[in-house]
Amino acid sequence: DASHELRTHMSVIMDQCESTMEKPRSVEEYQEALEVINRQGRRMSGLIRDMLDFTRLEGKAESFVKETVDLSELTASVCEEMALVQRRGILLESEIQSGISAEGNRSLLTRLVVNLISNAYRYGKENGHIWVRLKEDEQQIRLTVSDDGIGIAKEDQEKIFSRFYQVDA
């Protein structure tokens, strides 16, 4: 799955380079081609970083420093930053219970919240909503990120926790 993802981005980069070099282009066309290449390169870099992190987690999960993390503060901070994105007119709203803490790695927990909200932006409907909620009761801490976008089909829902799984549609 990972090699397929990398090949896809690499194919876009190579196609963009080859078609751009076929004949002289305007400055704007070169700029546009470089933007496509840069975007695909960043995606590849992120995928490689994720693969390295997965390998580290599988091999030595203890190599990630755990600490008491204020999840309320972390989630509120991520929501504030990501609400500034305002991608496709989507409004991000949050309801965060204060004083929720847990043992974990701040960096990985931040990445978790950012990834969930990024996916909600990516697959949410234009001019739609994202709702982020963090609540705690006696038994559990519950973080939910929901949107009014396309959703995930029932038959695909149990597969989403498989590494690098992505729904085709």
XYZ file of C-alpha atoms in Angstrom:
169
model
C 0.000 0.000 0.000
C 2.780 2.395 0.915
C 4.726 1.698 -2.275
C 1.543 2.278 -4.285
C 1.046 5.642 -2.566
C 4.667 6.638 -3.220
C 4.475 5.498 -6.858
C 1.341 7.571 -7.409
C 2.993 10.774 -6.172
C 6.205 9.963 -8.040
C 4.250 9.399 -11.270
C 2.640 12.824 -10.973
C 6.049 14.426 -10.396
C 7.644 12.622 -13.363
C 4.700 13.373 -15.688
C 4.759 17.017 -14.672
C 8.513 17.267 -15.310
C 8.348 15.500 -18.684
C 5.401 17.498 -20.011
C 6.904 20.790 -18.812
C 10.246 20.067 -20.477
C 8.696 19.122 -23.849
C 8.700 22.719 -25.065
C 9.431 26.224 -23.782
C 6.802 27.517 -21.355
C 5.740 30.838 -19.899
C 6.930 31.857 -16.442
C 3.398 31.215 -15.124
C 3.375 27.677 -16.585
C 6.747 26.894 -15.020
C 5.516 28.282 -11.698
C 2.375 26.134 -11.873
C 4.423 23.009 -12.688
C 6.767 23.671 -9.763
C 3.794 24.093 -7.433
C 2.423 20.683 -8.482
C 5.838 19.062 -8.007
C 6.292 20.753 -4.626
C 2.845 19.660 -3.433
C 3.449 16.029 -4.481
C 6.925 16.067 -2.918
C 5.468 17.291 0.385
C 2.877 14.509 0.291
C 5.608 11.932 -0.319
C 7.649 13.387 2.514
C 4.685 13.136 4.867
C 4.042 9.535 3.852
C 7.700 8.613 4.422
C 7.634 10.340 7.827
C 4.479 8.394 8.730
C 6.076 5.100 7.653
C 9.147 5.817 9.785
C 6.951 6.666 12.771
C 4.924 3.466 12.333
C 8.142 1.467 12.225
C 9.404 3.197 15.375
C 6.112 2.562 17.145
C 6.133 -1.130 16.229
C 9.783 -1.604 17.122
C 10.147 0.561 20.188
C 6.944 2.236 21.285
C 8.755 3.153 24.486
C 11.075 5.414 22.462
C 8.247 7.977 22.404
C 8.372 10.003 25.608
C 5.141 9.841 27.604
C 4.026 12.633 29.851
C 0.844 13.965 31.362
C -0.755 15.906 28.525
C -3.521 18.472 28.986
C -5.809 17.147 26.243
C -8.244 20.026 26.706
C -5.526 22.611 26.026
C -3.995 20.570 23.178
C -7.351 20.037 21.437
C -8.416 23.675 21.880
C -5.083 24.879 20.493
C -5.282 22.623 17.420
C -8.896 23.690 16.814
C -7.982 27.383 17.022
C -5.144 26.973 14.534
C -7.092 24.794 12.125
C -10.189 27.022 12.244
C -8.003 29.696 10.618
C -7.632 27.446 7.570
C -11.267 28.008 6.572
C -10.852 25.625 3.675
C -13.784 25.480 1.235
C -15.914 27.638 3.529
C -16.097 24.912 6.179
C -16.792 26.167 9.708
C -14.997 24.401 12.571
C -16.766 24.441 15.947
C -15.511 22.897 19.172
C -16.972 21.875 22.500
C -14.100 21.020 24.844
C -14.503 20.082 28.479
C -11.733 21.738 30.493
C -9.282 19.939 32.748
C -8.958 16.671 30.802
C -5.462 15.143 31.001
C -3.998 11.793 29.981
C -0.645 10.021 29.786
C 0.738 10.057 26.250
C 3.121 11.584 23.758
C 2.215 15.218 23.048
C 3.520 15.111 19.485
C 1.600 11.954 18.554
C -1.595 13.174 20.214
C -1.312 16.482 18.363
C -0.813 14.614 15.091
C -3.899 12.510 15.872
C -6.128 15.550 16.345
C -4.645 17.362 13.314
C -5.136 14.274 11.101
C -8.759 13.832 12.148
C -9.588 17.491 11.522
C -7.617 17.524 8.231
C -9.645 14.547 7.010
C -12.854 16.322 8.009
C -11.781 19.340 5.935
C -10.710 17.128 3.038
C -13.940 15.114 2.879
C -16.388 17.613 4.349
C -18.886 19.335 2.112
C -18.270 22.832 0.831
C -19.652 25.481 3.240
C -20.278 22.671 5.721
C -19.345 22.112 9.353
C -16.811 20.248 11.462
C -17.602 19.561 15.109
C -14.833 18.669 17.561
C -15.898 17.466 21.015
C -13.765 16.380 23.958
C -15.519 14.971 27.027
C -14.609 12.820 29.998
C -16.727 10.712 32.315
C -15.792 8.210 35.032
C -14.905 5.522 32.485
C -13.351 7.186 29.459
C -12.127 10.199 27.598
C -13.947 10.650 24.304
C -12.685 12.802 21.431
C -15.015 13.010 18.440
C -14.469 14.793 15.165
C -17.497 14.776 12.890
C -18.524 16.584 9.751
C -21.429 16.745 7.336
C -19.386 15.420 4.408
C -19.492 12.231 2.365
C -18.928 9.818 5.256
C -17.559 6.285 5.089
C -19.650 3.381 3.788
C -20.599 0.745 6.402
C -18.576 -1.963 4.632
C -15.423 0.185 4.776
C -15.703 1.349 8.394
C -14.001 -1.672 9.959
C -11.061 -1.348 7.530
C -10.149 2.266 8.333
C -7.787 1.272 11.144
C -5.688 -0.866 8.781
C -2.391 0.793 8.048
C -2.473 2.950 4.875
C -6.049 1.864 4.066
C -7.916 4.379 1.956
C -11.429 4.078 0.543
C -11.349 4.188 -3.260
C -14.530 6.242 -3.743
